[in-house]
Coordinates of C-alpha atoms and ligand atoms in Angstrom, one line a residue:
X11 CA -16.6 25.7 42.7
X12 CA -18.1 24.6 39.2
X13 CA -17.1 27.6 37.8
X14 CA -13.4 27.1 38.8
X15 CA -13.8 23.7 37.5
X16 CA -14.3 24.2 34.7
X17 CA -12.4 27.8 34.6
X18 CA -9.1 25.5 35.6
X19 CA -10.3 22.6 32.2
X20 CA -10.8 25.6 30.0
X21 CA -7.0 27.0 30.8
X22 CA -5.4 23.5 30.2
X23 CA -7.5 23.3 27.1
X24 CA -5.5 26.4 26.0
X25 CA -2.4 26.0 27.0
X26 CA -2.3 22.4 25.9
X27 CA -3.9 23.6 22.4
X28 CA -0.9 26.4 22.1
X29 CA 1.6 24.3 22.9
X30 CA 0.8 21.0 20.9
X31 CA -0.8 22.7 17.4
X32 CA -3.6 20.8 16.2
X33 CA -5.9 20.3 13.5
X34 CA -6.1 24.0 11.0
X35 CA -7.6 24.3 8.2
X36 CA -4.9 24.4 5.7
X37 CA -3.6 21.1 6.8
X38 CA -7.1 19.3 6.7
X39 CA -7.0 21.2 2.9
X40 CA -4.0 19.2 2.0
X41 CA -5.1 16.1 3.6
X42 CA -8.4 16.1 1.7
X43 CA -6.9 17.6 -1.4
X44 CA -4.7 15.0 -1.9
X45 CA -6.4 12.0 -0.3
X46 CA -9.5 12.2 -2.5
X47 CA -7.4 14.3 -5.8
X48 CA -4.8 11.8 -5.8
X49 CA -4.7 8.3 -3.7
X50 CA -8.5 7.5 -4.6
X51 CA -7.7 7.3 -8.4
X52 CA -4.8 4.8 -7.1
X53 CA -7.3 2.9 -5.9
X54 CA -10.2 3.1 -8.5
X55 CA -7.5 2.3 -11.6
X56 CA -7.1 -1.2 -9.9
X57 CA -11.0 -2.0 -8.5
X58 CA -12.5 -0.4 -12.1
X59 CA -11.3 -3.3 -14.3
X60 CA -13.3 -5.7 -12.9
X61 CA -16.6 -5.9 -13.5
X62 CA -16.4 -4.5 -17.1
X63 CA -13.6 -6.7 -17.9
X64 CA -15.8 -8.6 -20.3
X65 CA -17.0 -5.5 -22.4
X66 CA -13.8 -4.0 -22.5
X67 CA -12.0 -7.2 -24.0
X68 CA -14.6 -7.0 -26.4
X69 CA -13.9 -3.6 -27.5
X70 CA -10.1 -4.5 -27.6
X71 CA -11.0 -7.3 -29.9
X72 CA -13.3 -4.9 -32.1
X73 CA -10.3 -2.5 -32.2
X74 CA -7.9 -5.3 -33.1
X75 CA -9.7 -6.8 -35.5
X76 CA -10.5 -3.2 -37.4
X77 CA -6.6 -2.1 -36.9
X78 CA -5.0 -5.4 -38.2
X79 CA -7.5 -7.1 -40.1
X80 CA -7.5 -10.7 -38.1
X81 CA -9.6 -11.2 -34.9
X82 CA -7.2 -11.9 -31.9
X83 CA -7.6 -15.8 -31.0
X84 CA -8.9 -16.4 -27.4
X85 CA -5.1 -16.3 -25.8
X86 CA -4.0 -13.6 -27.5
X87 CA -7.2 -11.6 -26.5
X88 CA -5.8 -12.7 -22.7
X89 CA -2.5 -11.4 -23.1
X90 CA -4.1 -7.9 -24.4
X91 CA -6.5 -8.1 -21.5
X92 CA -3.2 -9.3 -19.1
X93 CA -1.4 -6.0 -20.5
X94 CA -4.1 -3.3 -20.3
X95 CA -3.9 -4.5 -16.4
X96 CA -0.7 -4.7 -15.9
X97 CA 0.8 -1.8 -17.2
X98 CA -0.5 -0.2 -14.6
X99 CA 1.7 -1.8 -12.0
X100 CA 4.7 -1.4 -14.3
X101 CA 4.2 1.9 -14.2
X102 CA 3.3 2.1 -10.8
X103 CA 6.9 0.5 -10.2
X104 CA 8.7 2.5 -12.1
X105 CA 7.0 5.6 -10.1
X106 CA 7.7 4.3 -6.6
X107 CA 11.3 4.0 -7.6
X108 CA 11.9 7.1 -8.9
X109 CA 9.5 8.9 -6.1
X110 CA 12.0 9.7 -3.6
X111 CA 14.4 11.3 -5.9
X112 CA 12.5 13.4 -7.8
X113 CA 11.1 14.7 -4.5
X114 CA 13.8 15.7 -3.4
X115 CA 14.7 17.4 -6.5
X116 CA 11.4 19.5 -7.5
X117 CA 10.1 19.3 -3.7
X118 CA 6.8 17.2 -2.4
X119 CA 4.4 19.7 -3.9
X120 CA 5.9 19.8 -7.2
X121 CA 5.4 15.8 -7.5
X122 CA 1.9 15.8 -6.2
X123 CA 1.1 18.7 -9.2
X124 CA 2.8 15.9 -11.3
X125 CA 0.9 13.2 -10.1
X126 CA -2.6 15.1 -10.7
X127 CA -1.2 16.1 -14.2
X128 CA -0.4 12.8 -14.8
X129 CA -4.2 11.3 -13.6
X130 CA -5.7 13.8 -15.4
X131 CA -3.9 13.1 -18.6
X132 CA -4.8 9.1 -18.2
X133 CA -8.5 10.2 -17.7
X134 CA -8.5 12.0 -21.0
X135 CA -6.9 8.8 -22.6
X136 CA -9.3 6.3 -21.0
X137 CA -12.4 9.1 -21.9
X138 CA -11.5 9.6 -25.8
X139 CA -10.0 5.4 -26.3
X140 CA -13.1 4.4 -27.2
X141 CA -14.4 7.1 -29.5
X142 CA -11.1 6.8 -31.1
X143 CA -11.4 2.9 -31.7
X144 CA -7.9 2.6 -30.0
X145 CA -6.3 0.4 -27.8
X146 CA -3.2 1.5 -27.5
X147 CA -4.5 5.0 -26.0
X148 CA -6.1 2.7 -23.5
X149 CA -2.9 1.0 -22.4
X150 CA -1.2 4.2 -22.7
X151 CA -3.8 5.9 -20.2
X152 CA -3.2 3.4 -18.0
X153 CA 0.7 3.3 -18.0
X154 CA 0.3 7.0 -17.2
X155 CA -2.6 6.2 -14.5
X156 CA -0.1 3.6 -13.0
X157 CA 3.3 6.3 -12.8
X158 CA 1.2 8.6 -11.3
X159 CA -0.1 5.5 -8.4
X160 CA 3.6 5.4 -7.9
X161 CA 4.7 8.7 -7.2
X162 CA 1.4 9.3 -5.2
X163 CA 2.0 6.0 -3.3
X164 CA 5.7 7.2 -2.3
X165 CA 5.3 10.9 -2.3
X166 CA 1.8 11.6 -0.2
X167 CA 2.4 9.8 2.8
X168 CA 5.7 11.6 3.4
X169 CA 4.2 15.4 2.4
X170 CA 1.5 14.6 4.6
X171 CA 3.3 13.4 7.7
X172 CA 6.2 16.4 7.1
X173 CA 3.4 18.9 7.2
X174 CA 1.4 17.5 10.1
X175 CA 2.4 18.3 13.8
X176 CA 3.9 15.3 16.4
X177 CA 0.6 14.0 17.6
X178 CA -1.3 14.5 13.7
X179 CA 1.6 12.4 12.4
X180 CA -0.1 8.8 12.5
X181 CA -3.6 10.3 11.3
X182 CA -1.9 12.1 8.3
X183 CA 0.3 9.1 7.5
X184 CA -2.8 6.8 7.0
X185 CA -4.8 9.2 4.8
X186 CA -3.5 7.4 1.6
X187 CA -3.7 3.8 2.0
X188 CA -7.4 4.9 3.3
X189 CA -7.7 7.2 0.1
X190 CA -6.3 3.9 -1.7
X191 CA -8.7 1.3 -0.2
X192 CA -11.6 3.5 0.0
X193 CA -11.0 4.3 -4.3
X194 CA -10.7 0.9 -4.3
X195 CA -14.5 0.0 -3.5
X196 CA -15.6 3.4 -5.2
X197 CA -14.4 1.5 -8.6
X198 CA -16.1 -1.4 -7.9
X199 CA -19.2 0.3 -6.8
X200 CA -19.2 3.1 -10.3
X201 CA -18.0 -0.3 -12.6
X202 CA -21.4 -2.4 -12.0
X203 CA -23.0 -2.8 -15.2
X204 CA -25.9 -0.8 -14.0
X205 CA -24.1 2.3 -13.0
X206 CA -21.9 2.9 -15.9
X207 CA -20.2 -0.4 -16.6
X208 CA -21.8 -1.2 -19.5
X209 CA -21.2 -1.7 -23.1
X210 CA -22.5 2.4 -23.5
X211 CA -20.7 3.8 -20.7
X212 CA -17.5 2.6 -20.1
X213 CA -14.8 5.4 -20.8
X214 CA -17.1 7.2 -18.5
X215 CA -16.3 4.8 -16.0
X216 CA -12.5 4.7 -16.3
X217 CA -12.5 8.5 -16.5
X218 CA -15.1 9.6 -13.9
X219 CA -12.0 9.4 -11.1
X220 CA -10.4 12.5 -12.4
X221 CA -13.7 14.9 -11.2
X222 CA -11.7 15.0 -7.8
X223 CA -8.5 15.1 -9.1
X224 CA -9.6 18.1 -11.5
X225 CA -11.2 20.2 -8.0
X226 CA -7.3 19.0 -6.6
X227 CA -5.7 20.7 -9.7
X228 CA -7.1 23.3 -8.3
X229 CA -6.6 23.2 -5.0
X230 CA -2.6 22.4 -4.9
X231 CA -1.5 25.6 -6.2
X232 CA -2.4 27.1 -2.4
X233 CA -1.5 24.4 -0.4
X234 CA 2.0 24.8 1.7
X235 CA 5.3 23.3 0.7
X236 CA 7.0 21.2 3.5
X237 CA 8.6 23.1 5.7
X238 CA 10.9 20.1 5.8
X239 CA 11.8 20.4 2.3
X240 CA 12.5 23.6 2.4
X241 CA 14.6 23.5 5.7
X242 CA 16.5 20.4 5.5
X243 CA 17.0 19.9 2.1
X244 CA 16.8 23.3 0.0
X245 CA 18.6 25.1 3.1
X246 CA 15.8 27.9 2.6
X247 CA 14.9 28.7 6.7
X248 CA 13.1 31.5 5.5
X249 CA 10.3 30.3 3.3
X250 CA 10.4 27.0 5.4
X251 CA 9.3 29.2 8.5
X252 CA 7.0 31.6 6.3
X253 CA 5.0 28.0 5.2
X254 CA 5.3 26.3 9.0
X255 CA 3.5 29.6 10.1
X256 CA 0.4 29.3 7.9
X257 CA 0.1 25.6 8.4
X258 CA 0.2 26.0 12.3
X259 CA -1.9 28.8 12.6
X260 CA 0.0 30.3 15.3
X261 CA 3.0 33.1 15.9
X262 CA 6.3 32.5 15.7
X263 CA 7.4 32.5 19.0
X264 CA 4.9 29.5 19.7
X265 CA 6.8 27.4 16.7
X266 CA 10.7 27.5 18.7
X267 CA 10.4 23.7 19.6
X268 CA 9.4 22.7 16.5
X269 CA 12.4 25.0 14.4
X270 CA 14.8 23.5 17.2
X271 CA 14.0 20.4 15.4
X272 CA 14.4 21.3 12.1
X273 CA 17.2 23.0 12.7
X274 CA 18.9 19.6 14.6
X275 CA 17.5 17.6 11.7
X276 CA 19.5 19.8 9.0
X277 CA 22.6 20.1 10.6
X278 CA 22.7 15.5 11.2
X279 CA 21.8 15.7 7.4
X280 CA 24.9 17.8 6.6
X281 CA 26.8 15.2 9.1
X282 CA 25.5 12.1 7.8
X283 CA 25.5 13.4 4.2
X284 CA 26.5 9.7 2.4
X285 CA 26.1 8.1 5.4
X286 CA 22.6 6.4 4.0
X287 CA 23.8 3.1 2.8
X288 CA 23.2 2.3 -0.6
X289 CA 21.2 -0.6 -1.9
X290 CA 24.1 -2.9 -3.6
X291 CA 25.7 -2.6 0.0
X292 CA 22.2 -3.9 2.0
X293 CA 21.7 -6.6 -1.0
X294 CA 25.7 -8.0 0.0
X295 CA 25.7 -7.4 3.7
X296 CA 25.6 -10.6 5.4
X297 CA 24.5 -9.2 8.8
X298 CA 21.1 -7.5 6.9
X299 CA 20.5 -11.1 4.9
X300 CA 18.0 -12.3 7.4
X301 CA 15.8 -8.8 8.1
X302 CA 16.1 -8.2 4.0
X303 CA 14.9 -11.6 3.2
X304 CA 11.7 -11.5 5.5
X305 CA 11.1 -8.1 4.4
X306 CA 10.7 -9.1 0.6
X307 CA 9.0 -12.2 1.7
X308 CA 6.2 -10.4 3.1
X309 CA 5.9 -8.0 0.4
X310 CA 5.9 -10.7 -1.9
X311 CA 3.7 -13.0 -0.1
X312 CA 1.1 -10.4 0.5
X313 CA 1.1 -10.2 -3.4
X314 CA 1.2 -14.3 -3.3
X315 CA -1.4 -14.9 -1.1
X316 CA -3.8 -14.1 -4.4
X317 CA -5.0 -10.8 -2.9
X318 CA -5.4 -9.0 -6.1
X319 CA -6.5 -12.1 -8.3
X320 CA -9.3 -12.0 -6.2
X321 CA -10.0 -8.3 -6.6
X322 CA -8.9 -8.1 -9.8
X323 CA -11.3 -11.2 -10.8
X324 CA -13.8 -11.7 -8.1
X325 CA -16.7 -10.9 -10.4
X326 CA -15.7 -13.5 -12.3
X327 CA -15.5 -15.9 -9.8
X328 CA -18.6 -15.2 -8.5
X329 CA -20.1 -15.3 -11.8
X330 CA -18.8 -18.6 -12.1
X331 CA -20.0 -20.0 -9.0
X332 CA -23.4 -19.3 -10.4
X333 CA -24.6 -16.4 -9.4
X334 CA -26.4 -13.8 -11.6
X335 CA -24.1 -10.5 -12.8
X336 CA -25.9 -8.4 -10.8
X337 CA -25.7 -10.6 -7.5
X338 CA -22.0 -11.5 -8.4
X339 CA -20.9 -7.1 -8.8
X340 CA -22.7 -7.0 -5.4
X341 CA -20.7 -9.7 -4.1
X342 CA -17.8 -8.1 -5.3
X343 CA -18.6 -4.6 -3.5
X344 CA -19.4 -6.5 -0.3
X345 CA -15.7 -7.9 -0.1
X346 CA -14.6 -4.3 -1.0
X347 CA -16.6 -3.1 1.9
X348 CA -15.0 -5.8 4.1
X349 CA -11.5 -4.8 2.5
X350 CA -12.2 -1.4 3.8
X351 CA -13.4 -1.4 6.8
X352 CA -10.4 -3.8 7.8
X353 CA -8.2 -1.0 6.7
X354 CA -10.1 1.3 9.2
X355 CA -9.9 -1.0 12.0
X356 CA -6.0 -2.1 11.6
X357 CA -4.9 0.9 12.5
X358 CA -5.7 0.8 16.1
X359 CA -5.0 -2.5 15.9
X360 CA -1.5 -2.1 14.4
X361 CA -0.7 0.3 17.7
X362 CA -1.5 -2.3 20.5
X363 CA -1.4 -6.2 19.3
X364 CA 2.1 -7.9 18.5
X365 CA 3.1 -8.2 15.2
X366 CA 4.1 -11.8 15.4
X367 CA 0.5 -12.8 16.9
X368 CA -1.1 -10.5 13.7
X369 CA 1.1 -12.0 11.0
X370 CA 0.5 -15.4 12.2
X371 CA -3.2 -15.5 12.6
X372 CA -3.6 -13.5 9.4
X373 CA -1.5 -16.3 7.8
X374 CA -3.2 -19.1 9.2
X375 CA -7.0 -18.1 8.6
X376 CA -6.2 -16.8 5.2
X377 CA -4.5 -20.8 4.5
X378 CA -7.8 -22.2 5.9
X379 CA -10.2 -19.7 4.0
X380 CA -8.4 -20.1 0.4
X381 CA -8.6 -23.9 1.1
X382 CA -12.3 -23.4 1.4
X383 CA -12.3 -21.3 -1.9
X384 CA -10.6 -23.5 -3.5
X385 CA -12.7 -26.5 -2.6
X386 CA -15.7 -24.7 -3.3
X387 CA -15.2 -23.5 -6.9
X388 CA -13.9 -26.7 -7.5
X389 CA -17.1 -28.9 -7.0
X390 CA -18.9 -25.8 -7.5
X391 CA -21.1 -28.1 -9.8
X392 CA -22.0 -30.7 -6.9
X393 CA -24.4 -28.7 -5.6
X394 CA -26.3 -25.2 -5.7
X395 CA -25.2 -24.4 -1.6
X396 CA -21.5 -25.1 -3.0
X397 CA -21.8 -21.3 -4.6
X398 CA -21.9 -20.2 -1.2
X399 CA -19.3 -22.1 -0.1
X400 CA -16.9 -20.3 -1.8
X401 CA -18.4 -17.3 -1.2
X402 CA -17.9 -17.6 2.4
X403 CA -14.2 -18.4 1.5
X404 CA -13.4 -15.5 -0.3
X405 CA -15.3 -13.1 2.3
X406 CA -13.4 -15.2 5.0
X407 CA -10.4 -14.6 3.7
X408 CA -10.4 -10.7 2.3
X409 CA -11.0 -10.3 6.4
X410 CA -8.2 -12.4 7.6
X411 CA -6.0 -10.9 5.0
X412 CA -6.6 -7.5 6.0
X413 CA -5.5 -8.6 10.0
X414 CA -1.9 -8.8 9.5
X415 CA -1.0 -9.4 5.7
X416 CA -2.6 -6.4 4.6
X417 CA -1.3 -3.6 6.3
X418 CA 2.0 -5.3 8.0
X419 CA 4.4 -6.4 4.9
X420 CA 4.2 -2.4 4.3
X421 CA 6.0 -1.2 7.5
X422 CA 7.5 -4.3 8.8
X423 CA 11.0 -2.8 7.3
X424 CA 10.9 0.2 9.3
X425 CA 10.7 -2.2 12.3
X426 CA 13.5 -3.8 11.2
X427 CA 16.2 -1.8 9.8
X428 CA 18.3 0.6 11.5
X429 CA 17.9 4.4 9.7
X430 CA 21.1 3.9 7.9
X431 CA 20.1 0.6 5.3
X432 CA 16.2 1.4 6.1
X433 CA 15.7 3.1 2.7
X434 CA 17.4 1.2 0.5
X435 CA 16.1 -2.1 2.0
X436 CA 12.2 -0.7 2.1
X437 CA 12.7 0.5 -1.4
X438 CA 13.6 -3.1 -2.3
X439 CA 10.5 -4.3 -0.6
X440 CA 8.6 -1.9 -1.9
X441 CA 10.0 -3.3 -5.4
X442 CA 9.1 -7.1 -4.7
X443 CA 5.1 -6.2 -3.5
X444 CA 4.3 -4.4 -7.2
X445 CA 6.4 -7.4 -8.7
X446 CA 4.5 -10.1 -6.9
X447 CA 1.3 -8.4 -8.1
X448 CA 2.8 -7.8 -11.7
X449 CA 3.4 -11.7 -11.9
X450 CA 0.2 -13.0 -10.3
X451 CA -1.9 -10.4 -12.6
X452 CA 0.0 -11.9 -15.6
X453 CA -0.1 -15.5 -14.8
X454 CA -3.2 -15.6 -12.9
X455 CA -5.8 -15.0 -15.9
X456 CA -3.5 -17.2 -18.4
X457 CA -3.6 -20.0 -16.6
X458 CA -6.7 -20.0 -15.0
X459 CA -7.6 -21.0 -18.1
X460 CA -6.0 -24.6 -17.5
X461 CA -5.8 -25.0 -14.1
X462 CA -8.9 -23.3 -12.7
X463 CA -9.5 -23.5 -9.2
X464 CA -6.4 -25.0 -8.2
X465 CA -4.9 -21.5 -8.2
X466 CA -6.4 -20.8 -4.8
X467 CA -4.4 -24.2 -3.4
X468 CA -1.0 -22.5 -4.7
X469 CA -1.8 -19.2 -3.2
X470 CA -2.3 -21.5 0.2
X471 CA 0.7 -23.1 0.0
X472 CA 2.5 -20.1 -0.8
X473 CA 1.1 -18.9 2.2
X474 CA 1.7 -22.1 3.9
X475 CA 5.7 -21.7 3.0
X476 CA 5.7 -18.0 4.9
X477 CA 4.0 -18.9 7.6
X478 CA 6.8 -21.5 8.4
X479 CA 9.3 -18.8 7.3
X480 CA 7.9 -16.5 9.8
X481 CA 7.0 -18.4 12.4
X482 CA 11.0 -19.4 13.2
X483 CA 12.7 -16.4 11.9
X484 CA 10.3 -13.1 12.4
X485 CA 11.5 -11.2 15.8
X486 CA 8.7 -9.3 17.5
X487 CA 9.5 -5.6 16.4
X488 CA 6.6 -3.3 18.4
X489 CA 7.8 -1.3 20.9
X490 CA 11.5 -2.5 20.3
X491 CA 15.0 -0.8 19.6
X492 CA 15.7 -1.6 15.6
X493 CA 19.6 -1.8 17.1
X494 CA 18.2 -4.5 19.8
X495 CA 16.4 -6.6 16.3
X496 CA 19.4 -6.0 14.0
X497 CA 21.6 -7.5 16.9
X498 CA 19.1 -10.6 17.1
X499 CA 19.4 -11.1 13.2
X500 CA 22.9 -10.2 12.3
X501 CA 23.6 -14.1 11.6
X502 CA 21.8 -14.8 9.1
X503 CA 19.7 -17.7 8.7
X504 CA 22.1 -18.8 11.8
X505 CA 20.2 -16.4 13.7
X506 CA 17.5 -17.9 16.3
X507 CA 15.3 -14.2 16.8
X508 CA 13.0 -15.8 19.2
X509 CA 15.0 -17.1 21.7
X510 CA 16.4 -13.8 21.7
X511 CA 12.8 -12.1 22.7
X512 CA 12.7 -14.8 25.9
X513 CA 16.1 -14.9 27.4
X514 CA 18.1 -12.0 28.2
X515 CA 20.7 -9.9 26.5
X516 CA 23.4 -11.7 28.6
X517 CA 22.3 -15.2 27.2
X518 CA 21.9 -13.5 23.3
X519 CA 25.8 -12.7 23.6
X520 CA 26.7 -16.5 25.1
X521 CA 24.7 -18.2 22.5
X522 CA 26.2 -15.7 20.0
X523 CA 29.9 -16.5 20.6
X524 CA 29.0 -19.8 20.8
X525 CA 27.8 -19.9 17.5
X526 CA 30.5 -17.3 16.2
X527 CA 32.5 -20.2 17.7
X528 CA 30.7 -23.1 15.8
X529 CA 31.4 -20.9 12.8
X530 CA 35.3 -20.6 13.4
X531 CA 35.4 -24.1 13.9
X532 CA 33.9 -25.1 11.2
X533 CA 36.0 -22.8 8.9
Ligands
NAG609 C1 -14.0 -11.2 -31.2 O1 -15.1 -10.7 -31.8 C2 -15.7 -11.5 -32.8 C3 -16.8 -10.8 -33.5 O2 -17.7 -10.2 -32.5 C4 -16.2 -12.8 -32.1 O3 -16.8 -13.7 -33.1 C5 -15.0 -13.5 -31.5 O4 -15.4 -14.7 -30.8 C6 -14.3 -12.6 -30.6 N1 -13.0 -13.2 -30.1 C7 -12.7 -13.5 -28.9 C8 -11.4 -14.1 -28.6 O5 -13.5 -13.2 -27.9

C-alpha cells in the first residue's frame, strides 16, 4: 500500500515536472550571471558614496586645486561632490530610455554584454582616478557606471522573465531589484573606513564591484538568447527553438505548448504592429490623465519621500547626531540590512495584501517616522538619548518605506494601463523616479547646508500631499481587469475610482452619464 503511495507521488512528480519545466541549470546560470555581474554594481555605485564621501571630496579638492591653481570654496566643493553623484542617475536615465530600443535592435544578450562592458570600463576609471590625480575620470566612471544601471535596470528583468518558464516567471522577474538592493548594502558594508574606505583604499573600493562583473564577462558569451527575441521579433523560429531547447532541458515534442505561444504572440505582433500608442498620444489623452498622473506621482514621491537622501547621507546624519564613525557606518549598514530584507519580504507580500491598504500604511508611517527624524536631529543637542531618537526615526522609516513605497510606484502602471498606452506611460514613470532622485540628490546636500533638519519635514509633507492624492483617487488594481480600472478613471480628476470598487458596474455607468451629463451641461 506504501509502496503504491508513494509509486502513484513519484509518477505525478514526473509527469508534473515534464509538463511544467522547471528550474535547469542554464537558466539558474543566467539568473546568477547577471544578477550578481550586472544588477549588484547598480546597487553598489549608489550605497559606495557614502561613507567615504568625506575623503573623496577631499581628493576632488586636492585634484582641483593642482589642475586650476585655486582651492574650490566650500559650495563649489558641494556642487563637485552634487555632480560626481549625480551623474550617475543622469546616466542611468538616459540608459532606461534608450533600453527598450536598443534591445530590440541588438537583442537582450547583446545589451547585457554592453552593460558588463560598460561596468567594467567605469571600474577601470574609478581604479586608475586617483593615481591619475583626476576628477574628471571619476565623474566620467561614474556616467558610464550610471548608463550601464540603466540598461541593466530595463534590460535584465525582461531577459530574465522571457527565458524563464510560466511558473519561474515571478522568481526570475525579482532577481534584479534583489541583485539591486542586495549591492546596495554590499557598498555600504565594503565603504566603511575600516574595510577599504579610507583615505589609502578608496579606488579599490569604487572598483572592487567589477570582480563579479569580470567572472559575468565571462560567463555571457554561453548563456542563451531569448527565445522571444528571436521568435517574435527577429522572425528566426529556428535558432529561437534551438535556444528554448537548451534552456528547458527537454525534447522538442515536450516544448509544443510553449511554441504555440510564441507562435500566437508573433503573429498579434505582426497584427498590432503600430498599434502601441505612442507617448505624446498617452501625455494628451484625457481619458489616461488620471492613471498617468498617479503613476508619476508615485514614482516621484517614492523619490520625494527622501529615500535616497537618507542612503545617500545617512552616515552623515548619524555622524551628526553624535555618534562615533565607526558606530555611525554600522548604523548605516543596519538600515541597509532592514532595506533588504524588506525587499525579501514584499514580494510575498505584494501577491496577497491590497495595494491601497500597502500604499497607505506605507505612506502614513513613513509621515510619522520622518516627523520623528526630523524632531530628533533638530534638538539633537538637548540631550544625548535625542541621538537615538532619530535613529529610531530613520530605522522606522527605511521599514515602512519598504511596505508599499518601495516596491509599489515600480509596477503600479502595469496595474493601471491597458497593453496598448502601458509602455509609453511606464516609461514616463520610469522617467519621473530617476528625476525625483536626480533633484533631491542635487538639492538635498546644497541646502542642507541652510536648512538642516527641516528637510525631513518637506519630505513629510511631500509625503503628506500623496497620501491625500492617493487616498481619493488610487483604485485598488490586484486581482482586477486593467479595462475594468481604465473604465473607472477615464474622467479624469472627475473620476470618483472608489465608489467604483463598492457599487456595481450598473451604478458606475448611472453615475457616469450623470456626470457626462453635468459635463454637457455645463458646456
Ligand atoms: C581644500 O583643501 C585645503 C588644503 O588641504 C583645505 O585647507 C581646504 O579647507 C579644503 N577646502 C574645502 C572646501 O574643503
Amino acid at each position: 500500500m506504501l509502496m503504491v503511495l508513494i509509486n502513484n507521488h513519484f509518477m505525478l512528480y514526473k509527469e508534473l515536472s515534464i509538463e511544467q519545466p522547471g528550474w535547469t541549470k542554464l537558466l539558474a546560470l543566467a539568473g546568477l550571471a547577471t544578477a550578481l555581474g550586472l544588477s549588484l554594481p547598480v546597487g553598489y555605485n549608489i550605497g559606495v558614496v557614502n561613507s567615504p564621501a568625506s575623503i573623496i571630496r577631499q581628493f576632488c579638492n586636492e585634484s582641483i586645486t593642482a589642475h586650476y591653481g585655486d582651492a574650490p570654496s566650500e559650495s563649489a566643493l558641494n556642487l563637485v561632490w552634487s555632480a560626481v553623484v549625480c551623474i550617475f542617475i543622469v546616466g542611468a536615465a538616459v540608459g532606461s530610455l534608450g533600453g527598450s530600443a536598443l534591445a530590440a535592435r541588438l537583442g537582450r544578450k547583446g545589451v547585457l554584454v554592453i552593460c558588463a562592458a560598460l561596468a567594467a570600463l567605469a571600474a577601470l576609471m574609478f581604479f586608475a582616478c586617483k593615481a591619475a590625480g583626476s576628477v574628471e575620470m571619476l565623474v566620467l566612471g561614474r556616467l558610464l557606471a550610471g548608463l550601464s544601471a540603466g540598461l541593466t535596470t530595463c534590460v535584465m528583468p525582461m531577459y530574465l522573465t522571457e527565458l524563464a518558464p510560466l511558473r519561474l516567471k515571478g522568481a526570475m522577474g525579482v532577481l534584479c531589484p534583489l541583485g539591486l538592493t542586495f549591492g546596495v548594502l554590499a557598498g555600504q558594508v565594503i565603504s566603511m573606513n575600516s574595510l577599504l574606505g579610507n583615505d589609502e583604499y578608496w579606488p579599490y573600493c569604487l572598483a572592487i564591484y567589477a570582480l563579479p562583473t569580470f567572472v559575468s564577462i565571462l560567463i555571457l558569451p554561453v548563456l542563451p538568447e531569448s527565445p522571444k527575441f528571436l521568435f517574435v521579433v527577429k522572425n528566426q523560429p529556428q535558432a529561437a527553438l534551438k535556444e528554448l531547447q537548451k534552456i528547458r532541458g527537454v525534447q522538442e515534442e515536450l516544448l509544443k505548448d510553449e511554441i504555440e505561444s510564441l507562435k500566437t504572440e508573433a503573429e498579434e505582433n505582426r497584427k498590432n504592429a503600430g498599434d502601441s500608442v505612442g507617448l505624446g498620444k498617452v501625455i494628451t489623452d484625457r481619458s489616461l490623465l488620471l492613471p498617468l498622473t498617479l503613476v508619476c506621482c508615485l514614482q516621484a514621491g517614492q523619490q520625494f519621500s527622501g529615500i535616497n537622501a537618507v542612503f545617500y547621507y545617512s552616515t552623515d546624519i548619524f555622524k551628526a547626531a553624535g555618534l562615533t564613525n565607526t558606530a555611525a557606518e554600522l548604523a548605516t549598514i543596519g538600515a541597509g540590512i532592514f532595506n533588504f530584507a524588506m525587499a525579501v519580504i514584499s514580494i510575498p507580500l505584494m501577491s496577497s495584501v491590497d495595494r491601497r491598504t500597502c500604499i497607505l500604511f506605507s505612506l502614513e508611517t513613513s509621515i510619522a517616522f520622518l516627523i520623528i527624524l526630523g524632531l530628533g536631529l533638530t534638538y539633537i543637542q538637548y540631550s544625548s538619548w535625542v541621538a537615538y531618537v532619530s535613529i529610531v526615526g530613520l530605522l522606522g522609516f527605511v521599514i515602512c518605506y519598504g511596505i508599499g513605497l518601495g516596491p509599489i510606484p515600480y509596477f503600479i502602471g502595469s496595474e493601471l494601463f491597458e497593453v496598448g498606452p502601458r509602455p509609453s506611460a511606464m516609461a514616463l514613470g520610469s522617467m519621473f523616479n530617476w528625476g525625483g532622485n536626480f533633484i533631491v540628490g542635487l538639492l538635498f546636500p546644497i541646502l542642507k547646508v541652510y536648512i538642516g533638519a527641516a528637510w525631513f519635514f518637506i519630505f513629510a509633507a511631500i509625503c503628506l500631499a500623496l497620501f491625500v492624492f492617493v487616498r481619493f483617487y488610487l483604485p485598488e488594481t490586484r486581482g482586477r481587469d486593467t479595462s475594468e480600472i481604465a473604465h473607472i478613471c477615464r474622467n479624469g480628476f472627475a473620476s470618483r475610482p472608489l465608489q467604483g470598487s463598492i457599487i456595481d458596474t450598473r451604478n458606475i455607468n448611472t453615475e457616469n452619464q450623470e456626470l457626462e451629463k453635468m459635463n454637457d451641461g455645463n458646456v
